[in-house]
Amino acid sequence: MRQLELITGADTNCELDALFVNAPLRDYTLRPRTNDYTLPVLGMAYIATYAQQAGFNVGVLDAEAHGLGIDETAKIVNGAKPRWAAMNLLAPTYEMSARIAAQLDPAIALMVGGHHAKAMPDRVLADPRMVNLRALILGEGELRVTALLKDGTRRRDLPGVLWRDPLLGTRAAGIADSKTSAQMLGPDINALPYVNRAFLPQDPYQAAPTATDRRLAARSAADWIQAAARSGHMEANIVGSRGCPYNCTFCGAAWSANPDVTIRVRSPENIIGELDQLHDKYGVTAFRFVDDLFLGVRNVIEEQMKAFSRHRIGERYVWDATGRINVLDRVSDSELERLVSNGLREVALGIESGSDRILKAMDKRINAEMTERVASRLVEHGIGVKGYFILGFPGESQEDLDATVRHIRNLWRISDQHPGDVRASVFEFRPYPGTPIWQTLIQTGHDPDALLAYGDVDLTGDGADESMRQRDEFNFSVGIEFGDVPLQRIRATLAMLTREQHDRNQGAKEAAA
């Protein structure tokens, strides 16, 4: 019974039509997780919500959020006895997903989707551990998953749905008429229902106050902002758009890896409706836009901010968003001031490197000088910056790595002179199938099996155990040196920078106490 309680959003007293399973990054029976929060599976929740509104009894089992092991996850699925089990396949979790699938009751039909399924469909279909696989769905799944729940034999009429012919052993694919294909593959995102947060065990969540929250309180007399800064916000993650117009070579969202995806942005009224719904139902006062486009296209920013101003969003909420450095570099000071007045608290930027040579290899369309200029303007306006960095990118030299370390420390120095804060989040490079850099690595002789051999890395041996606590789900690697810098030096540098960021966070908390 306790295990069934881990299934969210479903009526477990009735037959389950589908159970959506988010596999863990590693088998947590072997080494328990150390962090207590993981990003919500919004894509999976969108599909589950759509199916639920169509009348199906569906649930989500987020094995990563609950820190479950392989055997326990499979046991819960088999105990729930859904008609369908559905998995989101990602390169780092594929082995975990396949091991779970191998233990499923043969009476449970399996469907899969996600970046890895899209990038390597034939490999997935041929995997003997996927013996129960009845449908592999390429791309956005809301409409096609729901159609399969209505009638599994409809797969032959659904575009972008693949399966293995049991007699011939060849790939079979659904075919739909041209009138329905476009809608099936790219649904109208303004017509989709708002995500039912009952499917997400950790969203909304009570967040601890951030350095930016405290700075907001210091510059505002609004009672609710000061109260939120003292106690932390109730926060929720949200998606404002789908698709990306950029082609960063390491990214699974690169346009060249997703030629089937039409870029779509939700209307401002649709987004604001979800913000208000989350506030009314859960008391949410802070939001994180996790898509690439919210602050990634200038005319989109303009349209959204006009609506935010009309609805006085900044008087009621704060929000964070991902952004593009080259786009924000062209935003005026008055536009930055409007972002602040509309509630912008922090921008997450893919800075990636302090080496212009590596940035060019990544096709980032930025340089280190531009990043410093943008970060300086943001923090001067009191907007926090969360910078993401990649260490060990193919071809990276010690000189490139040193440039990144200097870049991060310089950004910290800049933020120390202004109201906004800079946080650095550093990762070891790992290749994802289907991305531009994956193709380059294969062409230069790398073995696909080796590139897919993801394993978790325990970095606490570098003395950074407390600073690594909230990074547990991100410390994984394929164990290959892609540049000139030894892997141990890359990891030691990662641990050093993470420790320095942790110390900065602690110092900010103590100063505010």
Short mmCIF file of C-alpha atoms in Angstrom, two decimals:
data_model
loop_
_atom_site.label_atom_id
_atom_site.label_comp_id
_atom_site.label_asym_id
_atom_site.label_seq_id
_atom_site.Cartn_x
_atom_site.Cartn_y
_atom_site.Cartn_z
CA MET A 1 0.00 0.00 0.00
CA ARG A 2 2.81 2.43 0.87
CA GLN A 3 4.38 1.79 -2.53
CA LEU A 4 1.13 2.60 -4.35
CA GLU A 5 1.02 5.90 -2.41
CA LEU A 6 4.10 6.96 -4.39
CA ILE A 7 1.96 7.01 -7.54
CA THR A 8 0.69 10.56 -7.95
CA GLY A 9 -2.45 11.88 -9.62
CA ALA A 10 -4.30 8.58 -10.06
CA ASP A 11 -7.12 6.77 -8.32
CA THR A 12 -5.21 3.64 -7.31
CA ASN A 13 -8.44 1.96 -6.15
CA CYS A 14 -9.51 1.66 -9.79
CA GLU A 15 -7.87 0.10 -12.82
CA LEU A 16 -5.03 2.24 -14.15
CA ASP A 17 -5.09 2.98 -17.85
CA ALA A 18 -1.48 4.18 -17.82
CA LEU A 19 1.36 4.70 -15.37
CA PHE A 20 4.01 7.19 -16.48
CA VAL A 21 7.39 6.22 -15.05
CA ASN A 22 10.34 8.60 -14.67
CA ALA A 23 13.36 6.35 -14.15
CA PRO A 24 16.04 7.20 -11.57
CA LEU A 25 19.47 8.39 -12.68
CA ARG A 26 21.04 5.54 -10.75
CA ASP A 27 19.95 2.56 -8.66
CA TYR A 28 19.36 4.21 -5.29
CA THR A 29 19.35 0.89 -3.46
CA LEU A 30 23.12 0.83 -4.10
CA ARG A 31 23.80 4.41 -2.98
CA PRO A 32 20.96 6.55 -1.59
CA ARG A 33 20.46 10.00 -3.06
CA THR A 34 21.80 12.94 -1.08
CA ASN A 35 19.78 15.85 -2.47
CA ASP A 36 16.13 16.23 -1.58
CA TYR A 37 14.77 17.98 -4.68
CA THR A 38 14.75 17.16 -8.37
CA LEU A 39 13.32 19.05 -11.34
CA PRO A 40 9.68 18.11 -12.05
CA VAL A 41 8.79 16.02 -15.10
CA LEU A 42 6.64 18.69 -16.72
CA GLY A 43 6.54 17.03 -20.14
CA MET A 44 5.28 13.79 -18.64
CA ALA A 45 2.74 15.71 -16.53
CA TYR A 46 1.42 17.52 -19.62
CA ILE A 47 0.72 14.16 -21.29
CA ALA A 48 -0.84 12.70 -18.14
CA THR A 49 -3.04 15.78 -17.70
CA TYR A 50 -4.30 15.61 -21.28
CA ALA A 51 -5.08 11.89 -20.94
CA GLN A 52 -6.81 12.46 -17.61
CA GLN A 53 -9.04 15.15 -19.10
CA ALA A 54 -9.96 12.69 -21.84
CA GLY A 55 -11.36 10.42 -19.12
CA PHE A 56 -8.48 8.03 -18.43
CA ASN A 57 -7.22 7.02 -14.99
CA VAL A 58 -3.49 7.74 -15.20
CA GLY A 59 -0.71 8.32 -12.70
CA VAL A 60 2.97 9.26 -12.47
CA LEU A 61 5.69 7.35 -10.64
CA ASP A 62 8.69 9.67 -10.32
CA ALA A 63 11.37 7.21 -9.22
CA GLU A 64 14.04 9.92 -9.37
CA ALA A 65 12.13 12.28 -7.07
CA HIS A 66 11.47 9.47 -4.60
CA GLY A 67 15.00 8.07 -4.79
CA LEU A 68 13.82 4.56 -5.73
CA GLY A 69 15.90 1.63 -6.86
CA ILE A 70 15.40 -0.42 -10.02
CA ASP A 71 13.75 -3.44 -8.39
CA GLU A 72 11.46 -1.31 -6.23
CA THR A 73 10.33 0.76 -9.20
CA ALA A 74 9.47 -2.33 -11.26
CA LYS A 75 7.68 -3.85 -8.27
CA ILE A 76 5.47 -0.77 -7.88
CA VAL A 77 4.56 -0.78 -11.59
CA ASN A 78 3.72 -4.49 -11.54
CA GLY A 79 1.72 -4.04 -8.34
CA ALA A 80 -0.31 -1.22 -9.89
CA LYS A 81 -1.11 -3.38 -12.95
CA PRO A 82 -1.71 -0.57 -15.46
CA ARG A 83 -2.83 -1.38 -18.99
CA TRP A 84 0.12 0.66 -20.23
CA ALA A 85 3.42 1.69 -18.69
CA ALA A 86 4.94 4.79 -20.28
CA MET A 87 8.59 5.87 -20.01
CA ASN A 88 10.42 9.05 -20.93
CA LEU A 89 13.77 7.87 -22.32
CA LEU A 90 16.80 10.10 -21.75
CA ALA A 91 20.40 9.16 -22.49
CA PRO A 92 21.59 9.31 -18.83
CA THR A 93 18.64 7.23 -17.58
CA TYR A 94 18.21 4.84 -20.50
CA GLU A 95 19.94 1.91 -18.82
CA MET A 96 17.79 2.37 -15.73
CA SER A 97 14.65 2.50 -17.89
CA ALA A 98 15.65 -0.63 -19.82
CA ARG A 99 16.36 -2.56 -16.62
CA ILE A 100 12.95 -1.58 -15.23
CA ALA A 101 11.25 -2.52 -18.51
CA ALA A 102 12.89 -5.97 -18.42
CA GLN A 103 11.16 -6.70 -15.10
CA LEU A 104 7.66 -5.64 -16.12
CA ASP A 105 4.80 -8.11 -16.26
CA PRO A 106 4.27 -9.20 -19.90
CA ALA A 107 0.59 -8.27 -19.52
CA ILE A 108 1.59 -4.59 -19.25
CA ALA A 109 2.05 -2.91 -22.63
CA LEU A 110 4.94 -0.45 -22.84
CA MET A 111 5.14 2.87 -24.67
CA VAL A 112 8.21 5.14 -24.70
CA GLY A 113 9.14 8.62 -25.85
CA GLY A 114 11.67 11.34 -25.06
CA HIS A 115 14.95 12.61 -26.54
CA HIS A 116 16.72 9.24 -26.52
CA ALA A 117 13.81 7.44 -28.19
CA LYS A 118 13.75 10.12 -30.86
CA ALA A 119 17.52 10.08 -31.45
CA MET A 120 18.00 6.27 -31.47
CA PRO A 121 14.64 4.62 -32.22
CA ASP A 122 16.03 1.52 -33.93
CA ARG A 123 18.44 0.85 -31.06
CA VAL A 124 15.57 1.11 -28.56
CA LEU A 125 13.25 -1.09 -30.64
CA ALA A 126 15.95 -3.75 -30.95
CA ASP A 127 16.78 -3.83 -27.23
CA PRO A 128 15.67 -7.28 -25.93
CA ARG A 129 14.86 -5.71 -22.57
CA MET A 130 12.09 -3.75 -24.30
CA VAL A 131 10.18 -6.91 -25.15
CA ASN A 132 6.86 -5.36 -24.01
CA LEU A 133 7.32 -2.26 -26.21
CA ARG A 134 4.20 -1.62 -28.27
CA ALA A 135 4.71 2.02 -29.29
CA LEU A 136 7.69 4.37 -29.59
CA ILE A 137 6.46 7.95 -29.93
CA LEU A 138 8.63 10.55 -31.66
CA GLY A 139 8.18 14.09 -30.36
CA GLU A 140 5.31 15.67 -28.44
CA GLY A 141 2.99 13.01 -27.12
CA GLU A 142 -0.23 14.45 -25.70
CA LEU A 143 -2.60 13.60 -28.56
CA ARG A 144 -0.99 10.35 -29.68
CA VAL A 145 -0.63 8.88 -26.19
CA THR A 146 -4.29 9.57 -25.51
CA ALA A 147 -5.24 7.99 -28.84
CA LEU A 148 -3.29 4.86 -27.89
CA LEU A 149 -5.09 4.66 -24.55
CA LYS A 150 -8.40 4.76 -26.40
CA ASP A 151 -7.41 2.00 -28.80
CA GLY A 152 -3.91 0.50 -28.98
CA THR A 153 -4.57 -0.82 -32.47
CA ARG A 154 -4.76 2.81 -33.68
CA ARG A 155 -0.98 3.02 -33.74
CA ARG A 156 -1.02 2.25 -37.45
CA ASP A 157 -2.98 5.49 -37.99
CA LEU A 158 -0.75 7.69 -35.83
CA PRO A 159 2.17 9.62 -37.36
CA GLY A 160 5.52 9.35 -35.64
CA VAL A 161 4.63 6.13 -33.81
CA LEU A 162 7.00 3.19 -34.34
CA TRP A 163 7.05 -0.45 -33.25
CA ARG A 164 8.86 -3.67 -34.09
CA ASP A 165 7.00 -6.11 -36.32
CA PRO A 166 6.99 -9.34 -34.24
CA LEU A 167 7.10 -11.60 -37.28
CA LEU A 168 9.49 -9.83 -39.61
CA GLY A 169 11.59 -8.13 -36.93
CA THR A 170 11.50 -4.91 -38.96
CA ARG A 171 10.45 -1.43 -37.94
CA ALA A 172 6.80 -0.58 -38.53
CA ALA A 173 5.38 2.95 -38.47
CA GLY A 174 1.98 4.55 -38.26
CA ILE A 175 0.75 6.66 -41.14
CA ALA A 176 -1.90 9.37 -40.82
CA ASP A 177 -3.51 11.57 -43.41
CA SER A 178 -1.95 14.99 -43.92
CA LYS A 179 -4.88 16.81 -42.31
CA THR A 180 -4.32 15.28 -38.86
CA SER A 181 -0.52 14.79 -38.90
CA ALA A 182 0.43 18.40 -38.16
CA GLN A 183 -1.94 18.67 -35.21
CA MET A 184 -0.88 15.28 -33.82
CA LEU A 185 2.83 16.11 -34.02
CA GLY A 186 2.59 19.72 -32.80
CA PRO A 187 -0.56 20.40 -30.79
CA ASP A 188 -1.82 23.93 -30.15
CA ILE A 189 -0.12 24.67 -26.82
CA ASN A 190 -2.71 27.33 -25.97
CA ALA A 191 -5.43 24.68 -26.23
CA LEU A 192 -3.70 22.23 -23.87
CA PRO A 193 -4.98 22.11 -20.29
CA TYR A 194 -2.84 23.55 -17.52
CA VAL A 195 -0.64 20.90 -15.92
CA ASN A 196 -2.37 19.07 -13.07
CA ARG A 197 0.21 19.50 -10.31
CA ALA A 198 -1.16 16.41 -8.55
CA PHE A 199 1.10 14.48 -10.95
CA LEU A 200 4.22 16.26 -9.63
CA PRO A 201 5.30 15.19 -6.12
CA GLN A 202 7.67 18.16 -5.68
CA ASP A 203 5.97 21.00 -7.53
CA PRO A 204 4.83 23.45 -6.26
CA TYR A 205 7.31 23.47 -3.40
CA GLN A 206 8.29 25.68 -0.49
CA ALA A 207 11.59 27.28 -1.43
CA ALA A 208 14.17 28.72 0.91
CA PRO A 209 14.75 32.47 0.55
CA THR A 210 17.41 33.32 -2.02
CA ALA A 211 19.97 36.09 -2.00
CA THR A 212 17.90 37.82 -4.66
CA ASP A 213 14.78 37.53 -2.48
CA ARG A 214 16.59 39.29 0.33
CA ARG A 215 17.76 42.03 -2.01
CA LEU A 216 14.23 42.45 -3.32
CA ALA A 217 13.00 42.92 0.23
CA ALA A 218 15.68 45.50 0.90
CA ARG A 219 14.63 47.64 -2.06
CA SER A 220 10.84 47.26 -1.67
CA ALA A 221 8.35 48.36 0.94
CA ALA A 222 5.73 45.81 -0.18
CA ASP A 223 4.74 43.71 2.83
CA TRP A 224 4.31 40.51 0.82
CA ILE A 225 7.81 40.75 -0.69
CA GLN A 226 9.40 41.27 2.71
CA ALA A 227 7.42 38.36 4.16
CA ALA A 228 8.37 36.11 1.25
CA ALA A 229 12.03 37.05 1.63
CA ARG A 230 11.95 36.02 5.28
CA SER A 231 10.15 32.71 4.77
CA GLY A 232 10.82 31.81 1.13
CA HIS A 233 8.27 31.58 -1.69
CA MET A 234 5.92 28.82 -2.68
CA GLU A 235 7.39 28.16 -6.13
CA ALA A 236 6.34 26.33 -9.29
CA ASN A 237 7.99 25.50 -12.62
CA ILE A 238 6.26 26.45 -15.85
CA VAL A 239 6.76 26.13 -19.62
CA GLY A 240 6.10 29.19 -21.77
CA SER A 241 7.06 27.81 -25.18
CA ARG A 242 8.18 24.76 -27.14
CA GLY A 243 11.05 24.53 -29.59
CA CYS A 244 14.31 26.47 -29.92
CA PRO A 245 15.70 28.44 -32.89
CA TYR A 246 19.34 27.95 -31.86
CA ASN A 247 21.73 25.12 -32.66
CA CYS A 248 24.10 24.82 -29.70
CA THR A 249 26.11 21.74 -30.62
CA PHE A 250 25.76 19.96 -27.26
CA CYS A 251 22.01 20.52 -26.73
CA GLY A 252 19.17 18.06 -27.31
CA ALA A 253 16.88 21.00 -28.11
CA ALA A 254 19.08 22.16 -31.03
CA TRP A 255 16.97 22.88 -34.11
CA SER A 256 19.01 20.52 -36.29
CA ALA A 257 18.14 17.66 -33.92
CA ASN A 258 14.45 18.54 -34.02
CA PRO A 259 13.46 19.45 -37.59
CA ASP A 260 9.92 18.24 -36.85
CA VAL A 261 9.34 20.72 -34.01
CA THR A 262 7.50 23.93 -34.82
CA ILE A 263 8.50 26.75 -32.48
CA ARG A 264 5.43 27.91 -30.56
CA VAL A 265 5.05 30.43 -27.73
CA ARG A 266 2.07 30.43 -25.40
CA SER A 267 -0.05 33.57 -25.48
CA PRO A 268 0.51 35.99 -22.59
CA GLU A 269 -3.09 35.56 -21.41
CA ASN A 270 -2.69 31.79 -21.38
CA ILE A 271 0.48 32.01 -19.30
CA ILE A 272 -0.95 34.56 -16.88
CA GLY A 273 -4.02 32.35 -16.46
CA GLU A 274 -1.78 29.52 -15.24
CA LEU A 275 0.14 31.85 -12.91
CA ASP A 276 -3.11 32.97 -11.31
CA GLN A 277 -4.47 29.44 -11.11
CA LEU A 278 -1.35 28.24 -9.29
CA HIS A 279 -1.55 31.19 -6.91
CA ASP A 280 -5.24 30.63 -6.17
CA LYS A 281 -4.89 26.87 -5.66
CA TYR A 282 -1.48 26.52 -4.02
CA GLY A 283 -0.48 30.01 -2.90
CA VAL A 284 2.36 30.15 -5.44
CA THR A 285 4.10 33.54 -5.59
CA ALA A 286 7.27 32.60 -7.53
CA PHE A 287 7.60 30.92 -10.93
CA ARG A 288 10.47 29.49 -12.95
CA PHE A 289 10.12 29.45 -16.74
CA VAL A 290 12.24 26.47 -17.78
CA ASP A 291 11.93 26.75 -21.58
CA ASP A 292 14.57 28.30 -23.85
CA LEU A 293 12.44 30.99 -25.46
CA PHE A 294 10.83 33.05 -22.71
CA LEU A 295 13.69 35.57 -22.72
CA GLY A 296 15.19 34.27 -25.94
CA VAL A 297 13.42 36.28 -28.66
CA ARG A 298 13.07 40.03 -28.39
CA ASN A 299 9.57 40.40 -29.83
CA VAL A 300 8.37 37.62 -27.50
CA ILE A 301 9.81 39.52 -24.54
CA GLU A 302 8.02 42.68 -25.70
CA GLU A 303 4.67 40.95 -26.10
CA GLN A 304 4.85 39.14 -22.76
CA MET A 305 5.97 42.21 -20.81
CA LYS A 306 3.15 44.37 -22.17
CA ALA A 307 0.70 41.81 -20.83
CA PHE A 308 2.55 41.44 -17.53
CA SER A 309 2.35 45.21 -17.06
CA ARG A 310 -1.39 45.27 -17.81
CA HIS A 311 -2.01 42.55 -15.24
CA ARG A 312 0.38 44.10 -12.68
CA ILE A 313 2.26 40.80 -12.39
CA GLY A 314 5.25 42.41 -10.68
CA GLU A 315 3.07 43.58 -7.81
CA ARG A 316 1.97 40.03 -7.11
CA TYR A 317 4.67 37.59 -8.19
CA VAL A 318 8.37 37.12 -8.82
CA TRP A 319 9.71 34.87 -11.55
CA ASP A 320 12.89 33.43 -13.04
CA ALA A 321 13.50 32.52 -16.67
CA THR A 322 16.07 31.14 -19.05
CA GLY A 323 17.53 33.73 -21.42
CA ARG A 324 19.82 34.15 -24.42
CA ILE A 325 22.91 36.28 -23.89
CA ASN A 326 23.01 37.59 -27.47
CA VAL A 327 19.36 38.66 -27.22
CA LEU A 328 19.71 40.32 -23.81
CA ASP A 329 22.78 42.16 -25.10
CA ARG A 330 20.44 44.16 -27.37
CA VAL A 331 17.85 44.94 -24.68
CA SER A 332 17.80 48.58 -23.54
CA ASP A 333 18.06 49.80 -19.96
CA SER A 334 14.40 50.83 -20.01
CA GLU A 335 13.45 47.31 -21.12
CA LEU A 336 15.50 45.85 -18.28
CA GLU A 337 13.75 48.17 -15.86
CA ARG A 338 10.39 46.97 -17.16
CA LEU A 339 11.46 43.35 -16.64
CA VAL A 340 12.35 44.19 -13.03
CA SER A 341 9.08 46.03 -12.42
CA ASN A 342 7.23 43.02 -13.85
CA GLY A 343 8.79 40.70 -11.27
CA LEU A 344 11.91 39.27 -12.93
CA ARG A 345 14.15 37.93 -10.18
CA GLU A 346 16.80 35.83 -11.94
CA VAL A 347 17.87 34.84 -15.46
CA ALA A 348 19.49 31.47 -16.19
CA LEU A 349 22.12 31.88 -18.91
CA GLY A 350 23.98 29.23 -20.88
CA ILE A 351 27.38 30.88 -20.52
CA GLU A 352 29.18 27.52 -20.91
CA SER A 353 32.80 28.71 -21.23
CA GLY A 354 35.19 31.60 -20.76
CA SER A 355 37.08 30.61 -23.92
CA ASP A 356 35.93 32.25 -27.14
CA ARG A 357 37.45 29.36 -29.08
CA ILE A 358 35.25 26.83 -27.26
CA LEU A 359 32.20 29.08 -27.50
CA LYS A 360 32.64 29.14 -31.27
CA ALA A 361 32.93 25.34 -31.34
CA MET A 362 29.67 25.21 -29.37
CA ASP A 363 27.96 27.57 -31.86
CA LYS A 364 26.86 29.78 -28.95
CA ARG A 365 26.96 33.04 -30.96
CA ILE A 366 28.45 34.85 -27.96
CA ASN A 367 31.87 35.62 -26.52
CA ALA A 368 33.18 36.11 -23.00
CA GLU A 369 33.18 39.90 -23.30
CA MET A 370 29.50 39.89 -24.27
CA THR A 371 28.65 37.66 -21.32
CA GLU A 372 30.39 40.00 -18.87
CA ARG A 373 28.64 42.98 -20.41
CA VAL A 374 25.20 41.36 -20.14
CA ALA A 375 25.78 39.99 -16.65
CA SER A 376 27.01 43.37 -15.46
CA ARG A 377 23.89 45.14 -16.75
CA LEU A 378 21.57 42.52 -15.26
CA VAL A 379 23.06 42.56 -11.76
CA GLU A 380 23.27 46.36 -11.86
CA HIS A 381 19.48 46.34 -12.25
CA GLY A 382 19.15 43.89 -9.36
CA ILE A 383 18.45 40.86 -11.57
CA GLY A 384 20.21 37.70 -10.45
CA VAL A 385 22.17 35.57 -12.91
CA LYS A 386 22.49 31.79 -12.80
CA GLY A 387 25.25 30.80 -15.19
CA TYR A 388 25.65 27.28 -16.54
CA PHE A 389 29.16 26.13 -17.50
CA ILE A 390 30.50 23.01 -19.24
CA LEU A 391 33.97 21.66 -18.43
CA GLY A 392 35.74 19.14 -20.66
CA PHE A 393 34.09 20.03 -23.98
CA PRO A 394 35.68 18.24 -26.99
CA GLY A 395 38.93 19.94 -27.90
CA GLU A 396 39.18 21.93 -24.67
CA SER A 397 42.74 22.70 -23.57
CA GLN A 398 44.10 23.63 -20.17
CA GLU A 399 44.23 27.23 -21.38
CA ASP A 400 40.51 27.07 -22.24
CA LEU A 401 39.71 25.57 -18.84
CA ASP A 402 41.72 28.25 -17.05
CA ALA A 403 39.84 30.91 -19.02
CA THR A 404 36.54 29.53 -17.76
CA VAL A 405 37.73 29.59 -14.13
CA ARG A 406 38.87 33.21 -14.53
CA HIS A 407 35.58 34.08 -16.24
CA ILE A 408 33.49 32.69 -13.37
CA ARG A 409 35.52 34.48 -10.73
CA ASN A 410 35.34 37.72 -12.67
CA LEU A 411 31.55 37.42 -12.89
CA TRP A 412 31.48 36.94 -9.11
CA ARG A 413 33.58 40.08 -8.66
CA ILE A 414 31.21 42.04 -10.89
CA SER A 415 28.17 40.90 -8.90
CA ASP A 416 29.81 41.85 -5.60
CA GLN A 417 29.64 45.49 -6.73
CA HIS A 418 25.92 45.44 -7.61
CA PRO A 419 22.51 44.47 -6.15
CA GLY A 420 22.11 41.32 -8.28
CA ASP A 421 23.82 38.03 -7.54
CA VAL A 422 25.73 35.65 -9.85
CA ARG A 423 25.52 31.90 -9.23
CA ALA A 424 27.71 29.47 -11.17
CA SER A 425 26.50 25.94 -11.89
CA VAL A 426 29.28 23.80 -13.39
CA PHE A 427 28.94 20.46 -15.18
CA GLU A 428 31.17 17.90 -16.84
CA PHE A 429 30.50 17.54 -20.57
CA ARG A 430 28.47 14.53 -21.60
CA PRO A 431 27.34 13.73 -25.15
CA TYR A 432 23.69 13.32 -26.07
CA PRO A 433 22.68 11.29 -29.14
CA GLY A 434 21.12 13.28 -31.94
CA THR A 435 22.97 16.51 -31.09
CA PRO A 436 25.40 18.12 -33.56
CA ILE A 437 28.43 17.29 -31.38
CA TRP A 438 27.32 13.64 -31.17
CA GLN A 439 27.52 13.39 -34.94
CA THR A 440 30.99 14.96 -34.88
CA LEU A 441 32.21 12.54 -32.21
CA ILE A 442 30.93 9.54 -34.18
CA GLN A 443 32.59 10.83 -37.35
CA THR A 444 35.91 11.19 -35.53
CA GLY A 445 35.87 7.55 -34.43
CA HIS A 446 34.12 7.41 -31.06
CA ASP A 447 32.19 4.23 -30.30
CA PRO A 448 28.46 4.92 -29.72
CA ASP A 449 28.37 2.28 -26.98
CA ALA A 450 31.15 4.08 -25.12
CA LEU A 451 29.42 7.44 -25.55
CA LEU A 452 26.27 5.97 -24.01
CA ALA A 453 27.99 4.38 -21.01
CA TYR A 454 26.70 6.88 -18.47
CA GLY A 455 27.65 6.38 -14.84
CA ASP A 456 27.18 8.45 -11.71
CA VAL A 457 30.25 10.15 -10.26
CA ASP A 458 30.73 10.65 -6.52
CA LEU A 459 32.58 13.95 -6.18
CA THR A 460 32.43 14.07 -2.39
CA GLY A 461 35.95 12.61 -2.30
CA ASP A 462 37.20 16.05 -3.28
CA GLY A 463 36.08 17.33 0.11
CA ALA A 464 33.07 19.07 -1.33
CA ASP A 465 30.37 16.83 0.10
CA GLU A 466 28.18 19.60 1.54
CA SER A 467 28.61 21.81 -1.52
CA MET A 468 27.69 18.83 -3.73
CA ARG A 469 24.55 18.00 -1.76
CA GLN A 470 22.12 19.68 -4.16
CA ARG A 471 23.97 18.42 -7.27
CA ASP A 472 23.51 14.70 -6.77
CA GLU A 473 21.31 14.23 -9.83
CA PHE A 474 23.73 16.11 -12.11
CA ASN A 475 27.02 14.34 -11.33
CA PHE A 476 27.21 11.70 -14.05
CA SER A 477 29.67 11.02 -16.84
CA VAL A 478 30.65 8.67 -19.66
CA GLY A 479 34.22 8.65 -18.37
CA ILE A 480 35.91 9.82 -21.57
CA GLU A 481 38.46 12.61 -21.98
CA PHE A 482 37.21 14.60 -24.95
CA GLY A 483 39.86 17.31 -24.76
CA ASP A 484 43.45 17.75 -23.63
CA VAL A 485 42.71 18.06 -19.90
CA PRO A 486 42.78 14.86 -17.79
CA LEU A 487 39.37 13.85 -16.48
CA GLN A 488 40.48 13.97 -12.84
CA ARG A 489 41.62 17.57 -13.28
CA ILE A 490 38.29 18.50 -14.83
CA ARG A 491 36.44 16.95 -11.90
CA ALA A 492 38.75 18.56 -9.36
CA THR A 493 38.10 21.94 -11.02
CA LEU A 494 34.36 21.27 -10.98
CA ALA A 495 34.49 20.45 -7.27
CA MET A 496 36.63 23.51 -6.54
CA LEU A 497 34.24 25.90 -8.30
CA THR A 498 31.19 24.29 -6.72
CA ARG A 499 32.79 24.60 -3.30
CA GLU A 500 33.54 28.27 -3.93
CA GLN A 501 29.94 28.89 -5.00
CA HIS A 502 28.69 27.05 -1.91
CA ASP A 503 30.91 29.23 0.31
CA ARG A 504 29.54 32.35 -1.39
CA ASN A 505 25.99 31.16 -0.74
CA GLN A 506 26.77 30.54 2.92
CA GLY A 507 28.41 33.95 3.25
CA ALA A 508 25.35 35.66 1.80
CA LYS A 509 23.08 33.86 4.26
CA GLU A 510 25.24 34.79 7.23
CA ALA A 511 25.44 38.42 6.13
CA ALA A 512 21.66 38.61 5.90
CA ALA A 513 21.04 36.89 9.24
#
